[in-house]
Amino acid sequence: MSVESKKEIQLEIAHVLFIDIVGYSKLSISDQHAAVEELTRIVRASEQFQRAEAASRLLRIPTGDGMALVFYTSPEAPAQCAVEVSCALKKHSRLQLRMGIHSGPVGGVVDVNERANLAGAGINIAKRVMDCGDAGHILLSKHVAEDLEGYQRWRLLLHDLGTCEVKHNVPVSVVNLYDDQFGNAKLPQRFETVQKRQTRLRWAATAAALLALAVVVAGIATFSRYRVRSTLAAPPAPEKSIAVLPFENRSDDKANAYFADGIQEEILTRLAKIADLKVISRTSTQHYKTAPENLPEIGRQLGIAHILEGSVQKSGDAVRVNVQLIRAATDSNLWADTFDRKLTDVFSVESEVAKAIADELRAHLTGREEQEIAAKPTDNVEAYDAYLRGLAYTLKTYPTSANVLGAQKYLREAVRLDPKFALGWALLSYVDARGYITQSIQPTVALREEARQAAETALTLQPNLGEAVVAKGAYHYWILKDYDTAVRYLEQARQLLPNNSRIPELLAYVARRRGQWDRSKAYFNEAERLDPRNVNVLTQQATTDIALRRFPEALRKLDQVLAVTPDDVDTLVTIAGIAQAEGDLPRAVSLLAPLHPGADDSGAVETQVYQAILERRPAQIISRLKEILAKPDPALGYINGELRFWSGWAQDVAGDHAAAQESWRQARRELEPFLKEQPENYGLIGDLALTNMGLGDQAAALALSEQAIAVNPIEKDAIVGPLPIEILARVAARMGEPDRAIAALQKLLSIPYAGALAAGMPLTPALLRLDPMFDPLRNDPRFQKLVASPAPKKP
């Protein structure tokens, strides 16, 4: 492939209709050609196809036995096209089709013939949804169905089927689209199988439930006594404290849910600027449903005295907002009001609600605070609408690539429509910087520059805008690692945004990178006070305890996470990683075995591979990796090459050295191009060092290890700065340099840090005893002394 072909993949959200011909492989060659030609004619005759093609908003991808149609218009387009095709099939009874629809990220790739093509989760999942159906079915992913439910004409046509397990054992939630004129109302065979299995299991579950009931009854008295003590011990909530629960979207168009979310967030943001109030962040309140029944319990969980509930109804340019202020302990209404406004005047609603609540709670407002809660961020209604759409993506739990790309798309549109929209510029910078450090999207120079320009533009437009000051601090921390400047901006922002939990959270990260572990813990505690059910804050506190090898404390924090998000895969993987670090492989496998992650959850996959390697039984996981890597997802960037390194390591442990060498050669070919655009990505550099180690290229492996240390020195980063030293220790151990390896290991065991592999565990004596990468050091007395060190105590 030419150098020019190796461009960065630009991802964007698309709406994909995947179609294939049922029984295609059983047809003769001539009949296959005829079937494809007939399908093409039917599809091209579709009104939706012609509209999108005329507007240059459609891409067609032939798949041999069908096609993928990629619409860049709306989620309705592929669904309407599928309906039109299904209706047309009545005149072509010999042609049997099944169809699947999904909206998600897609990106351009160059295929083996040097031609432009598309790939990504949007296309992959559409195909997997289609694979769950039989002839005649039009199946939708749950994500698309939720988008269509907002339209009255689609609502009665959507029939939830539940979850279907597809390739790599990945569960996909599927909805069937049909009525009397199109689609297939019959339950797909794959779901019939699931239902039969569930019926058999239900009888066994009933017996188990009866047995469990006896245990529960026996424990009620003890549990009740514990709950009474816990309730009595809880401090009273401050009188001037409030949580804003999710607002109900009462619009006829359910696609306006983003607007209700945005109004809730903007009211909350204005309240959060009042220093005399304690305001709980949205990341904690979003776990509750709209208008829940257990308000006293929610008040206790969040540590607040008052709750604001509301609803939003948007129709054209008219907006109605209903709000009510409730005393949580007694579930009694203190104040309520209804606001009818034009869209151009929606800001006054947000300001009036915030002011009314402050008056009701007798909160003192300074002159500056009154001005800020009354501020109008933009005069451009379309720009504000785009901002709210982008904001909705940032309010999702995790900064996945799809969420980051969605937020960027709309925030860029917001500031294009109103270049003086400081709040839009500030949020765009924050999204860019966070995506850069979390590697949700590729950390390129262009992304770094956009983050800088957006933050500076926001500050130039409004020097005292708290969100702009936070964005500037986040840029200096996440991208430049200029901690002094970052702290200066963040401390300034604390005065402007006294209830913003994001600020102490960022200060906790900065302190942790500086090795100020106690100060970091204090900042995290402050963030948790303002955001008690923020799973990221809780998880990061566990990450700190893991780095310090305080595994019992980490497990307690992770239990808090599971109380908010039960069965969260990433949390279970981290708990399994702790078990590995403690040398408890049976406990780790019991946690990992039920999980079936795909390549897009590479951390979970790698932890499963590491478990097989530690057990020295990698045969089964090798087969799993082959399935995943058979169709690498371009949206995952260099992660595909990283997984190939793991595949090579597993094959090497299994004794298949030839296969391992081929995997490592392919890993190197895939990883090296990314280094040109990401020269400071120490994780990528570490992957290349280990890959060259496997290939026996000692000079390259050691040079890359040193490069990773130089890019992210321990002096600048106490938590992940030691990570490249672990890479060096592993390379030196395998490359016949025991002195360098032992010296590195001695240092690593004496300091806290987040580990280089899998679940991010720091090296422990238990891991050194188990990890085959250190086998060359087994007979060295110095190594034997290291592995004989006592392991951390269990909780």
Coordinates of N, CA and C in Angstrom, one line a residue, residues 287-380:
H287 N -28.8 8.1 37.2 CA -29.0 6.7 37.4 C -30.5 6.4 37.9
Y288 N -31.2 7.5 38.2 CA -32.6 7.4 38.6 C -33.5 7.7 37.5
K289 N -34.7 7.1 37.5 CA -35.7 7.4 36.5 C -36.4 8.7 36.8
T290 N -37.2 9.1 35.8 CA -38.0 10.4 36.0 C -39.1 10.1 37.0
A291 N -39.3 11.1 37.9 CA -40.3 11.0 38.9 C -40.4 9.7 39.6
P292 N -39.3 9.3 40.3 CA -39.4 8.0 41.0 C -40.2 8.1 42.3
E293 N -40.6 6.9 42.8 CA -41.4 6.9 44.0 C -40.7 6.9 45.3
N294 N -39.4 6.6 45.3 CA -38.6 6.4 46.5 C -37.8 7.6 46.8
L295 N -38.4 8.8 46.8 CA -37.6 10.0 47.0 C -36.9 10.1 48.4
P296 N -37.5 9.7 49.5 CA -36.7 9.7 50.8 C -35.4 8.9 50.7
E297 N -35.5 7.7 50.0 CA -34.3 6.9 49.9 C -33.3 7.5 49.0
I298 N -33.7 8.2 47.9 CA -32.8 8.9 47.0 C -32.1 10.0 47.8
G299 N -32.9 10.7 48.6 CA -32.3 11.8 49.3 C -31.2 11.3 50.3
R300 N -31.5 10.1 50.9 CA -30.4 9.6 51.8 C -29.2 9.1 51.0
Q301 N -29.4 8.5 49.8 CA -28.3 8.1 49.0 C -27.4 9.2 48.5
L302 N -28.1 10.3 48.2 CA -27.3 11.5 47.7 C -26.9 12.5 48.7
G303 N -27.4 12.3 49.9 CA -27.1 13.3 51.0 C -27.6 14.7 50.8
I304 N -28.9 14.8 50.3 CA -29.5 16.1 50.0 C -30.9 16.2 50.6
A305 N -31.3 17.4 50.8 CA -32.6 17.7 51.5 C -33.7 17.9 50.5
H306 N -33.4 18.3 49.2 CA -34.4 18.7 48.3 C -34.2 18.0 46.9
I307 N -35.3 17.8 46.2 CA -35.2 17.2 44.8 C -36.0 18.1 43.9
L308 N -35.5 18.3 42.7 CA -36.2 19.0 41.6 C -36.6 18.0 40.6
E309 N -37.9 17.9 40.3 CA -38.4 17.1 39.2 C -38.9 18.0 38.1
G310 N -39.0 17.5 36.9 CA -39.5 18.3 35.8 C -39.8 17.6 34.6
S311 N -40.4 18.3 33.6 CA -40.7 17.7 32.3 C -40.6 18.8 31.3
V312 N -40.3 18.4 30.0 CA -40.2 19.4 28.9 C -41.0 18.9 27.8
Q313 N -41.7 19.8 27.2 CA -42.5 19.5 26.0 C -42.1 20.6 24.9
K314 N -41.6 20.1 23.8 CA -41.2 21.0 22.7 C -42.0 20.6 21.5
S315 N -42.6 21.7 20.9 CA -43.4 21.5 19.7 C -43.1 22.7 18.8
G316 N -42.4 22.5 17.7 CA -42.0 23.6 16.8 C -41.1 24.5 17.6
D317 N -41.5 25.8 17.6 CA -40.7 26.8 18.3 C -41.3 27.1 19.7
A318 N -42.3 26.3 20.2 CA -42.9 26.5 21.5 C -42.3 25.4 22.5
V319 N -42.1 25.9 23.7 CA -41.5 25.0 24.7 C -42.3 25.2 26.0
R320 N -42.7 24.1 26.6 CA -43.3 24.1 28.0 C -42.5 23.3 28.9
V321 N -42.1 24.0 30.1 CA -41.3 23.4 31.1 C -42.1 23.4 32.4
N322 N -42.3 22.2 32.9 CA -43.0 22.0 34.3 C -41.9 21.6 35.3
V323 N -41.9 22.2 36.4 CA -40.9 21.9 37.5 C -41.6 21.9 38.8
Q324 N -41.1 21.0 39.7 CA -41.6 21.1 41.1 C -40.5 20.7 42.1
L325 N -40.4 21.5 43.1 CA -39.4 21.3 44.2 C -40.0 20.5 45.3
I326 N -39.3 19.5 45.7 CA -39.8 18.5 46.7 C -38.9 18.4 47.8
R327 N -39.4 18.3 49.1 CA -38.6 18.0 50.2 C -38.4 16.5 50.2
A328 N -37.2 16.0 50.1 CA -36.9 14.6 49.9 C -37.4 13.7 51.1
A329 N -37.2 14.1 52.3 CA -37.5 13.3 53.5 C -38.9 13.0 53.6
T330 N -39.8 14.0 53.3 CA -41.2 13.8 53.5 C -42.0 13.6 52.2
D331 N -41.3 13.7 51.0 CA -41.9 13.6 49.7 C -43.0 14.7 49.6
S332 N -42.8 15.9 50.1 CA -43.8 16.9 50.0 C -43.4 18.0 49.1
N333 N -44.4 18.5 48.4 CA -44.2 19.5 47.3 C -44.0 20.9 48.0
L334 N -42.9 21.6 47.7 CA -42.7 22.9 48.2 C -43.0 24.0 47.3
W335 N -42.8 23.8 46.0 CA -43.1 24.8 45.0 C -43.2 24.2 43.6
A336 N -44.0 24.7 42.8 CA -44.1 24.2 41.4 C -44.5 25.3 40.5
D337 N -44.2 25.2 39.2 CA -44.6 26.2 38.2 C -44.5 25.6 36.8
T338 N -45.2 26.3 35.9 CA -45.2 25.9 34.5 C -44.7 27.1 33.7
F339 N -43.8 26.9 32.8 CA -43.3 28.0 31.9 C -43.6 27.7 30.5
D340 N -44.3 28.6 29.8 CA -44.5 28.5 28.4 C -43.7 29.6 27.7
R341 N -42.8 29.2 26.8 CA -42.0 30.1 26.1 C -41.8 29.7 24.7
K342 N -41.3 30.7 23.9 CA -40.8 30.4 22.6 C -39.4 29.9 22.7
L343 N -39.0 29.1 21.7 CA -37.6 28.6 21.7 C -36.6 29.6 21.9
T344 N -36.8 30.8 21.4 CA -35.8 31.9 21.5 C -35.7 32.4 22.9
D345 N -36.7 32.1 23.7 CA -36.6 32.6 25.1 C -36.5 31.5 26.1
V346 N -36.0 30.3 25.7 CA -35.9 29.2 26.7 C -34.9 29.5 27.8
F347 N -33.9 30.4 27.5 CA -32.9 30.7 28.5 C -33.5 31.3 29.8
S348 N -34.6 32.1 29.5 CA -35.2 32.8 30.7 C -35.8 31.8 31.6
V349 N -36.3 30.6 31.1 CA -36.9 29.6 31.9 C -35.8 29.0 32.8
E350 N -34.7 28.7 32.3 CA -33.6 28.1 33.1 C -33.2 29.1 34.2
S351 N -33.1 30.4 33.8 CA -32.7 31.4 34.8 C -33.7 31.5 35.9
E352 N -35.0 31.6 35.5 CA -36.1 31.8 36.5 C -36.2 30.6 37.4
V353 N -36.1 29.4 36.9 CA -36.2 28.3 37.8 C -35.0 28.3 38.8
A354 N -33.8 28.6 38.4 CA -32.7 28.6 39.3 C -32.9 29.7 40.3
K355 N -33.4 30.8 39.9 CA -33.6 31.9 40.9 C -34.7 31.6 41.9
A356 N -35.8 31.0 41.4 CA -36.9 30.6 42.3 C -36.5 29.6 43.3
I357 N -35.7 28.6 42.9 CA -35.2 27.6 43.9 C -34.3 28.2 44.9
A358 N -33.4 29.1 44.5 CA -32.5 29.8 45.4 C -33.3 30.6 46.4
D359 N -34.4 31.3 46.0 CA -35.2 32.0 46.9 C -35.9 31.1 47.9
E360 N -36.4 29.9 47.4 CA -37.2 29.0 48.2 C -36.3 28.4 49.3
L361 N -35.0 28.1 48.9 CA -34.1 27.5 49.9 C -33.3 28.6 50.7
R362 N -33.7 29.8 50.5 CA -33.0 31.0 51.2 C -31.5 31.0 51.0
A363 N -31.1 30.7 49.7 CA -29.7 30.7 49.4 C -29.2 32.1 49.1
H364 N -28.1 32.6 49.6 CA -27.6 33.9 49.3 C -26.9 33.9 47.9
L365 N -27.3 34.9 47.1 CA -26.7 35.0 45.8 C -25.8 36.3 45.8
T366 N -24.6 36.2 45.3 CA -23.8 37.4 45.1 C -24.2 38.1 43.8
G367 N -23.8 39.3 43.6 CA -24.1 40.0 42.3 C -23.6 39.2 41.1
R368 N -22.4 38.7 41.2 CA -21.9 37.9 40.1 C -22.7 36.7 39.8
E369 N -23.1 36.0 40.9 CA -23.9 34.8 40.7 C -25.2 35.1 40.0
E370 N -25.9 36.2 40.4 CA -27.1 36.6 39.8 C -26.9 36.8 38.3
Q371 N -25.8 37.5 37.9 CA -25.6 37.7 36.5 C -25.3 36.4 35.8
E372 N -24.6 35.5 36.4 CA -24.3 34.3 35.7 C -25.5 33.4 35.5
I373 N -26.4 33.3 36.5 CA -27.5 32.4 36.2 C -28.6 33.1 35.3
A374 N -28.4 34.4 35.1 CA -29.3 35.0 34.1 C -28.7 35.2 32.7
A375 N -27.4 34.7 32.6 CA -26.7 34.9 31.3 C -27.4 34.1 30.2
K376 N -27.3 34.7 29.0 CA -27.8 34.1 27.8 C -26.6 33.7 26.9
P377 N -26.3 32.3 26.8 CA -25.0 31.9 26.1 C -24.9 32.2 24.7
T378 N -26.1 32.3 24.0 CA -26.1 32.6 22.5 C -27.4 33.1 22.1
D379 N -27.4 33.9 21.1 CA -28.7 34.4 20.5 C -29.2 33.6 19.3
N380 N -28.4 32.6 18.9 CA -28.6 31.8 17.8 C -29.3 30.5 18.2

